CSV table of C-alpha atoms in Angstrom, one decimal:
chain,number,residue,atom,x,y,z
A,536,MET,CA,-11.2,-45.1,13.5
A,537,ASP,CA,-8.9,-48.0,14.3
A,538,LEU,CA,-8.1,-49.1,17.8
A,539,CYS,CA,-4.6,-47.5,18.0
A,540,VAL,CA,-5.9,-44.1,17.1
A,541,THR,CA,-8.8,-44.5,19.6
A,542,ILE,CA,-6.4,-45.4,22.4
A,543,LYS,CA,-4.1,-42.5,21.5
A,544,GLY,CA,-7.0,-40.1,21.4
A,545,VAL,CA,-8.6,-41.2,24.7
A,546,SER,CA,-5.2,-41.0,26.4
A,547,PHE,CA,-4.6,-37.4,25.2
A,548,LEU,CA,-8.2,-36.5,26.1
A,549,LEU,CA,-7.9,-37.8,29.6
A,550,GLN,CA,-4.5,-36.2,30.1
A,551,ALA,CA,-5.7,-32.8,28.8
A,552,GLY,CA,-9.1,-32.9,30.5
A,553,LEU,CA,-8.0,-34.0,34.0
A,554,GLY,CA,-4.8,-31.9,33.9
A,555,ILE,CA,-6.7,-28.7,32.9
A,556,LEU,CA,-9.4,-29.3,35.5
A,557,ALA,CA,-6.9,-30.0,38.3
A,558,ASN,CA,-4.7,-27.0,37.5
A,559,ALA,CA,-7.7,-24.8,37.3
A,560,LEU,CA,-8.9,-26.0,40.7
A,561,VAL,CA,-5.5,-25.3,42.2
A,562,LEU,CA,-5.6,-21.8,40.7
A,563,LEU,CA,-9.1,-21.1,42.0
A,564,ALA,CA,-8.1,-22.4,45.5
A,565,TYR,CA,-5.2,-20.0,45.6
A,566,VAL,CA,-7.3,-17.1,44.4
A,567,HIS,CA,-9.7,-17.9,47.2
A,568,ILE,CA,-6.9,-18.0,49.7
A,569,MET,CA,-5.5,-14.7,48.4
A,570,LEU,CA,-9.0,-13.1,48.8
A,571,THR,CA,-9.6,-14.4,52.3
A,572,ASP,CA,-6.0,-14.2,53.7
A,573,ALA,CA,-5.1,-11.0,52.0
A,574,GLN,CA,-1.8,-12.5,50.6
A,575,LEU,CA,-0.2,-15.7,49.6
A,576,GLN,CA,2.8,-17.3,51.4
A,577,PRO,CA,5.9,-17.4,49.1
A,578,VAL,CA,5.7,-21.2,48.6
A,579,ASP,CA,2.0,-20.9,47.7
A,580,SER,CA,2.8,-18.1,45.2
A,581,ILE,CA,5.3,-20.4,43.5
A,582,LEU,CA,2.9,-23.3,43.4
A,583,CYS,CA,0.2,-21.0,42.1
A,584,HIS,CA,2.5,-19.8,39.3
A,585,LEU,CA,3.5,-23.4,38.5
A,586,ALA,CA,-0.2,-24.4,38.1
A,587,PHE,CA,-0.7,-21.4,35.8
A,588,ALA,CA,2.4,-22.4,33.6
A,589,ASP,CA,1.2,-26.1,33.5
A,590,LEU,CA,-2.3,-25.0,32.5
A,591,LEU,CA,-0.9,-22.9,29.7
A,592,LEU,CA,1.2,-25.9,28.6
A,593,LEU,CA,-1.7,-28.2,28.5
A,594,LEU,CA,-3.9,-25.7,26.6
A,595,THR,CA,-1.3,-25.1,23.9
A,596,ARG,CA,0.0,-28.6,23.5
A,597,CYS,CA,-2.5,-31.3,24.6
A,598,VAL,CA,-5.7,-29.7,23.5
A,599,PRO,CA,-4.7,-29.2,19.8
A,600,GLN,CA,-2.9,-32.5,19.8
A,601,THR,CA,-6.1,-34.2,21.0
A,602,MET,CA,-8.2,-32.5,18.4
A,603,THR,CA,-5.7,-33.5,15.7
A,604,VAL,CA,-5.7,-37.2,16.8
A,605,PHE,CA,-9.5,-37.2,16.5
A,606,GLY,CA,-9.3,-36.1,12.9
A,607,MET,CA,-9.7,-32.4,13.0
A,608,LYS,CA,-7.6,-30.7,10.3
A,609,ASN,CA,-6.5,-27.2,9.5
A,610,LEU,CA,-6.9,-26.1,13.1
A,611,LEU,CA,-4.5,-23.2,12.8
A,612,ASP,CA,-3.0,-21.0,10.1
A,613,ASP,CA,0.7,-19.8,10.1
A,614,ALA,CA,0.0,-17.0,12.6
A,615,GLY,CA,-1.9,-19.3,14.9
A,616,CYS,CA,0.9,-21.9,14.8
A,617,LYS,CA,3.4,-19.2,15.7
A,618,ALA,CA,1.4,-17.9,18.6
A,619,VAL,CA,0.6,-21.4,20.0
A,620,ILE,CA,4.1,-22.8,19.6
A,621,TYR,CA,5.6,-19.7,21.2
A,622,THR,CA,3.3,-19.8,24.1
A,623,TYR,CA,3.9,-23.5,24.6
A,624,ARG,CA,7.7,-23.1,24.6
A,625,ILE,CA,7.4,-20.3,27.2
A,626,ALA,CA,5.1,-22.4,29.3
A,627,ARG,CA,7.3,-25.5,29.1
A,628,ALA,CA,10.4,-23.4,30.0
A,629,LEU,CA,8.5,-21.8,32.9
A,630,SER,CA,7.4,-25.2,34.2
A,631,VAL,CA,11.0,-26.4,34.6
A,632,CYS,CA,12.3,-23.0,35.9
A,633,ILE,CA,9.6,-22.6,38.5
A,634,THR,CA,10.0,-26.2,39.7
A,635,CYS,CA,13.7,-25.5,40.1
A,636,MET,CA,12.9,-22.2,41.8
A,637,LEU,CA,10.6,-24.0,44.2
A,638,SER,CA,13.2,-26.6,45.2
A,639,VAL,CA,15.9,-23.9,45.7
A,640,PHE,CA,13.5,-21.7,47.8
A,641,GLN,CA,12.6,-24.7,50.0
A,642,ALA,CA,16.2,-25.7,50.4
A,643,VAL,CA,17.1,-22.3,51.6
A,644,THR,CA,14.0,-22.1,53.9
A,645,VAL,CA,14.8,-25.4,55.7
A,646,ALA,CA,18.6,-24.8,55.9
A,647,PRO,CA,19.9,-24.0,59.3
A,648,ALA,CA,21.2,-20.4,59.6
A,649,ALA,CA,24.9,-21.1,59.6
A,650,GLY,CA,26.1,-17.6,59.1
A,651,PRO,CA,25.2,-14.0,58.4
A,652,LEU,CA,25.0,-14.5,54.6
A,653,LEU,CA,22.4,-17.3,54.8
A,654,SER,CA,20.5,-15.6,57.6
A,655,GLY,CA,20.2,-12.4,55.5
A,656,LEU,CA,19.2,-14.5,52.5
A,657,LYS,CA,16.4,-16.1,54.5
A,658,ILE,CA,15.1,-12.7,55.5
A,659,ARG,CA,15.2,-11.3,51.9
A,660,LEU,CA,13.9,-14.5,50.3
A,661,PRO,CA,10.2,-13.8,50.4
A,662,ARG,CA,10.7,-10.4,48.8
A,663,LEU,CA,12.6,-12.0,45.9
A,664,VAL,CA,9.8,-14.2,44.8
A,665,VAL,CA,7.9,-11.7,42.6
A,666,PRO,CA,11.1,-10.2,41.0
A,667,THR,CA,12.2,-13.7,40.2
A,668,PHE,CA,8.9,-14.4,38.4
A,669,ALA,CA,9.4,-11.3,36.3
A,670,VAL,CA,13.0,-12.3,35.4
A,671,LEU,CA,11.9,-15.8,34.5
A,672,TRP,CA,9.1,-14.5,32.2
A,673,PHE,CA,11.4,-12.0,30.5
A,674,VAL,CA,14.3,-14.4,30.0
A,675,ASN,CA,12.1,-17.2,28.7
A,676,MET,CA,10.2,-14.9,26.4
A,677,ALA,CA,13.5,-13.7,25.0
A,678,VAL,CA,15.1,-17.2,24.7
A,679,CYS,CA,12.0,-18.6,23.0
A,680,ILE,CA,11.6,-15.8,20.5
A,681,ALA,CA,13.1,-17.9,17.7
A,682,ALA,CA,10.3,-20.5,17.9
A,683,PRO,CA,7.7,-18.6,15.8
A,684,PHE,CA,10.2,-18.2,12.9
A,685,PHE,CA,10.3,-22.0,12.5
A,686,SER,CA,6.5,-22.7,13.0
A,687,VAL,CA,4.1,-23.0,10.1
A,688,ALA,CA,0.7,-24.6,9.5
A,689,PRO,CA,0.9,-28.1,7.9
A,690,ARG,CA,1.1,-28.1,4.1
A,691,ASN,CA,-0.4,-30.7,1.8
A,692,GLY,CA,2.1,-33.4,0.9
A,693,THR,CA,5.1,-35.0,2.6
A,694,VAL,CA,6.7,-33.6,5.7
A,695,PRO,CA,10.2,-32.0,4.8
A,696,PRO,CA,13.3,-33.4,6.5
A,697,PHE,CA,14.4,-31.9,9.9
A,698,THR,CA,10.8,-30.9,10.6
A,699,LEU,CA,8.9,-31.7,13.8
A,700,ASN,CA,5.4,-32.8,12.8
A,701,LEU,CA,3.1,-31.9,15.6
A,702,GLY,CA,0.0,-32.7,13.6
A,703,PHE,CA,-1.6,-29.3,14.1
A,704,CYS,CA,1.6,-27.5,13.2
A,705,HIS,CA,5.0,-28.1,11.7
A,706,VAL,CA,8.3,-26.8,13.2
A,707,ASP,CA,10.6,-26.6,10.2
A,708,PHE,CA,14.3,-26.1,11.0
A,709,ARG,CA,15.3,-26.0,7.3
A,710,ASP,CA,18.6,-27.8,7.8
A,711,ASN,CA,20.4,-30.3,10.1
A,712,LEU,CA,22.5,-27.6,11.8
A,713,SER,CA,19.5,-25.6,13.0
A,714,TYR,CA,17.7,-28.8,14.0
A,715,VAL,CA,20.6,-30.0,16.2
A,716,ILE,CA,21.5,-26.6,17.7
A,717,ASN,CA,17.9,-26.1,18.8
A,718,GLY,CA,17.7,-29.6,20.3
A,719,VAL,CA,21.1,-29.2,22.1
A,720,ALA,CA,20.2,-25.7,23.4
A,721,VAL,CA,16.9,-26.9,24.9
A,722,SER,CA,18.5,-30.0,26.4
A,723,VAL,CA,21.4,-28.1,28.0
A,724,ARG,CA,18.9,-25.6,29.6
A,725,ASP,CA,16.7,-28.4,30.9
A,726,PHE,CA,19.6,-30.5,32.2
A,727,ALA,CA,21.1,-27.4,34.0
A,728,PHE,CA,17.8,-26.7,35.8
A,729,VAL,CA,17.3,-30.4,36.6
A,730,GLY,CA,20.8,-30.6,38.0
A,731,VAL,CA,20.0,-27.7,40.4
A,732,MET,CA,16.7,-29.4,41.3
A,733,LEU,CA,18.4,-32.6,42.2
A,734,GLY,CA,21.0,-30.9,44.2
A,735,SER,CA,18.5,-28.8,46.2
A,736,SER,CA,16.2,-31.9,46.7
A,737,GLY,CA,19.1,-34.0,47.8
A,738,TYR,CA,20.1,-31.3,50.4
A,739,ILE,CA,16.4,-31.1,51.6
A,740,LEU,CA,16.4,-34.9,52.0
A,741,VAL,CA,19.6,-34.9,54.0
A,742,LEU,CA,18.2,-32.1,56.3
A,743,LEU,CA,14.9,-34.0,56.7
A,744,HIS,CA,16.8,-37.2,57.6
A,745,ARG,CA,18.9,-35.4,60.2
A,746,HIS,CA,15.8,-33.6,61.6
A,747,GLY,CA,13.9,-36.9,61.8
A,748,ARG,CA,16.6,-38.6,63.8
A,749,LYS,CA,16.8,-35.6,66.3
A,750,VAL,CA,13.1,-35.4,67.0
A,751,ARG,CA,12.2,-39.1,66.7
A,752,GLY,CA,9.9,-40.1,69.6
A,753,ILE,CA,9.8,-36.5,71.0
A,754,ARG,CA,7.3,-34.9,68.6
A,755,ARG,CA,5.9,-38.0,66.9
A,756,SER,CA,2.4,-37.3,68.2
A,757,GLN,CA,2.4,-33.8,66.7
A,758,GLY,CA,3.1,-34.9,63.2
A,759,ASP,CA,5.1,-33.1,60.6
A,760,THR,CA,5.6,-29.3,60.8
A,761,MET,CA,4.4,-27.1,57.9
A,762,GLU,CA,7.9,-26.6,56.7
A,763,THR,CA,8.5,-30.4,56.7
A,764,ARG,CA,5.3,-31.1,54.8
A,765,ALA,CA,6.2,-28.4,52.2
A,766,ALA,CA,9.7,-29.8,51.8
A,767,LYS,CA,8.3,-33.3,51.2
A,768,THR,CA,5.9,-31.9,48.6
A,769,VAL,CA,8.7,-30.1,46.8
A,770,VAL,CA,10.9,-33.3,46.8
A,771,MET,CA,7.9,-35.3,45.3
A,772,LEU,CA,7.4,-32.7,42.6
A,773,VAL,CA,11.0,-32.8,41.7
A,774,VAL,CA,11.0,-36.6,41.5
A,775,LEU,CA,7.9,-36.5,39.4
A,776,TYR,CA,9.5,-34.0,37.0
A,777,VAL,CA,12.8,-35.9,36.8
A,778,VAL,CA,11.1,-39.2,35.9
A,779,PHE,CA,9.1,-37.7,33.0
A,780,PHE,CA,12.0,-35.5,32.0
A,781,GLY,CA,14.2,-38.6,31.7
A,782,ILE,CA,11.6,-40.3,29.4
A,783,ASP,CA,11.1,-37.2,27.4
A,784,ASN,CA,14.8,-36.6,26.8
A,785,VAL,CA,15.5,-40.2,25.8
A,786,ILE,CA,12.9,-39.8,23.1
A,787,TRP,CA,14.2,-36.3,22.2
A,788,ILE,CA,17.8,-37.6,21.8
A,789,TYR,CA,16.5,-40.3,19.4
A,790,MET,CA,14.6,-37.6,17.5
A,791,LEU,CA,17.8,-35.6,17.0
A,792,THR,CA,19.4,-38.6,15.3
A,793,VAL,CA,16.9,-39.0,12.5
A,794,PRO,CA,16.1,-36.6,9.8
A,795,GLN,CA,12.3,-37.4,9.8
A,796,VAL,CA,10.6,-38.3,13.0
A,797,PRO,CA,7.9,-41.0,12.9
A,798,PRO,CA,4.5,-39.6,14.0
A,799,VAL,CA,4.1,-42.3,16.8
A,800,VAL,CA,7.5,-41.2,18.3
A,801,ALA,CA,6.4,-37.5,18.3
A,802,ASP,CA,3.1,-38.4,19.9
A,803,MET,CA,4.9,-40.4,22.6
A,804,ARG,CA,7.1,-37.4,23.4
A,805,VAL,CA,4.1,-35.1,23.6
A,806,PHE,CA,2.3,-37.4,26.0
A,807,PHE,CA,5.3,-38.0,28.3
A,808,SER,CA,6.4,-34.3,28.3
A,809,SER,CA,2.9,-33.3,29.3
A,810,CYS,CA,2.5,-35.9,32.1
A,811,TYR,CA,4.2,-33.6,34.7
A,812,ALA,CA,1.8,-30.7,33.9
A,813,SER,CA,-1.2,-33.0,34.2
A,814,LEU,CA,-0.1,-34.9,37.4
A,815,SER,CA,1.6,-32.2,39.5
A,816,PRO,CA,-1.7,-30.4,40.4
A,817,PHE,CA,-3.0,-33.7,41.9
A,818,LEU,CA,0.2,-33.9,44.0
A,819,ILE,CA,-0.3,-30.3,45.2
A,820,ILE,CA,-4.0,-31.0,46.0
A,821,SER,CA,-3.2,-34.2,48.0
A,822,SER,CA,-0.3,-32.7,50.0
A,823,ASN,CA,-1.3,-29.1,50.5
A,824,LYS,CA,-3.7,-28.7,53.4
A,825,LYS,CA,-4.7,-25.1,52.4
A,826,VAL,CA,-5.8,-26.1,48.9
A,827,LYS,CA,-7.5,-29.3,50.1
A,828,ALA,CA,-9.4,-27.3,52.8
A,829,ARG,CA,-10.7,-24.8,50.2
A,830,MET,CA,-12.0,-27.7,48.0
A,831,VAL,CA,-13.6,-29.5,50.9
A,832,CYS,CA,-15.2,-26.2,51.9
A,833,ALA,CA,-16.5,-25.6,48.4
A,834,THR,CA,-17.9,-29.2,48.2
A,835,SER,CA,-19.6,-28.9,51.6
A,836,SER,CA,-21.2,-25.5,50.6
A,837,ASP,CA,-22.6,-27.1,47.4
A,838,GLN,CA,-24.0,-30.0,49.3
A,839,GLU,CA,-25.6,-27.7,51.8
A,840,ARG,CA,-27.1,-25.6,49.0
A,841,GLN,CA,-28.5,-28.7,47.3
A,842,ALA,CA,-30.0,-29.9,50.6
A,843,GLU,CA,-31.7,-26.6,51.2
A,844,ASP,CA,-33.0,-26.5,47.6
A,845,SER,CA,-34.5,-30.0,48.0
A,846,LYS,CA,-36.2,-28.9,51.3
A,847,ASP,CA,-37.8,-25.8,49.8
A,848,PRO,CA,-40.6,-27.6,47.8
A,849,LYS,CA,-41.6,-29.6,50.9
A,850,ALA,CA,-41.8,-26.4,52.9
A,851,ALA,CA,-43.9,-24.8,50.3
A,852,LYS,CA,-46.3,-27.7,50.3
A,853,ASN,CA,-46.7,-27.5,54.0
């Protein structure tokens, strides 16, 4: 195995391993919160759902990609490719949709109640979270339904033109028109949601700046409020998404201009498009006090249990 393949394999392995572990920890922390506090706050529900979507994305994209890089072949048959690609497309769409939903929700939450319409929306907003999840799942499952029809297991021989070679699967668009239409449709959807994200995040930043000027020196000793911390977390998540979205789409636009995509370019796109899913849970863990407290509590319990186990043999000897 040459150095290039080794570096690529280790990069995908670290991305998949750390991302899956972090998203799983976030999900477990929220499950614990739900069991102990009876229910999740709306923002926590959205973050929990985001972690689930990102976990699905990593399992269906990074894991098979890592296995392929390390030389494993014939991982999936046609049916397996269709199921994995379909699940991946849904997870990727949900990741951008839920991040957008999070930014809009937080923008409405921190916005001053300037009229009866906004005041009524603020009251109804928590009850709209679960229905919004259902709509997002239904719409994205319907929009991505075409993906399985183009997905097949790799065949021996050369890769046909207008085919995305994922290594473990091929996405064969048959002709240039289907290839370009698919690329443009995905890009337009993503750019629309990113535009809403940027608008919501910009509005949040303006409100935080105004709020900071008003309370400067008055409540400095009390630190940020819960709403302010949540708003800052949302803005950081949006910035993180936009950075990797930009890199991903620069590569994607290049891929649309060539009939046959070089494997190294496809690998770069996979890596950068999965960076948000693997890094966002670390941002959630570092900035969310509830999640961090559950992890610290679990670590302390394990240390106490180990300490008690180490004392038992001594007690038995005495």
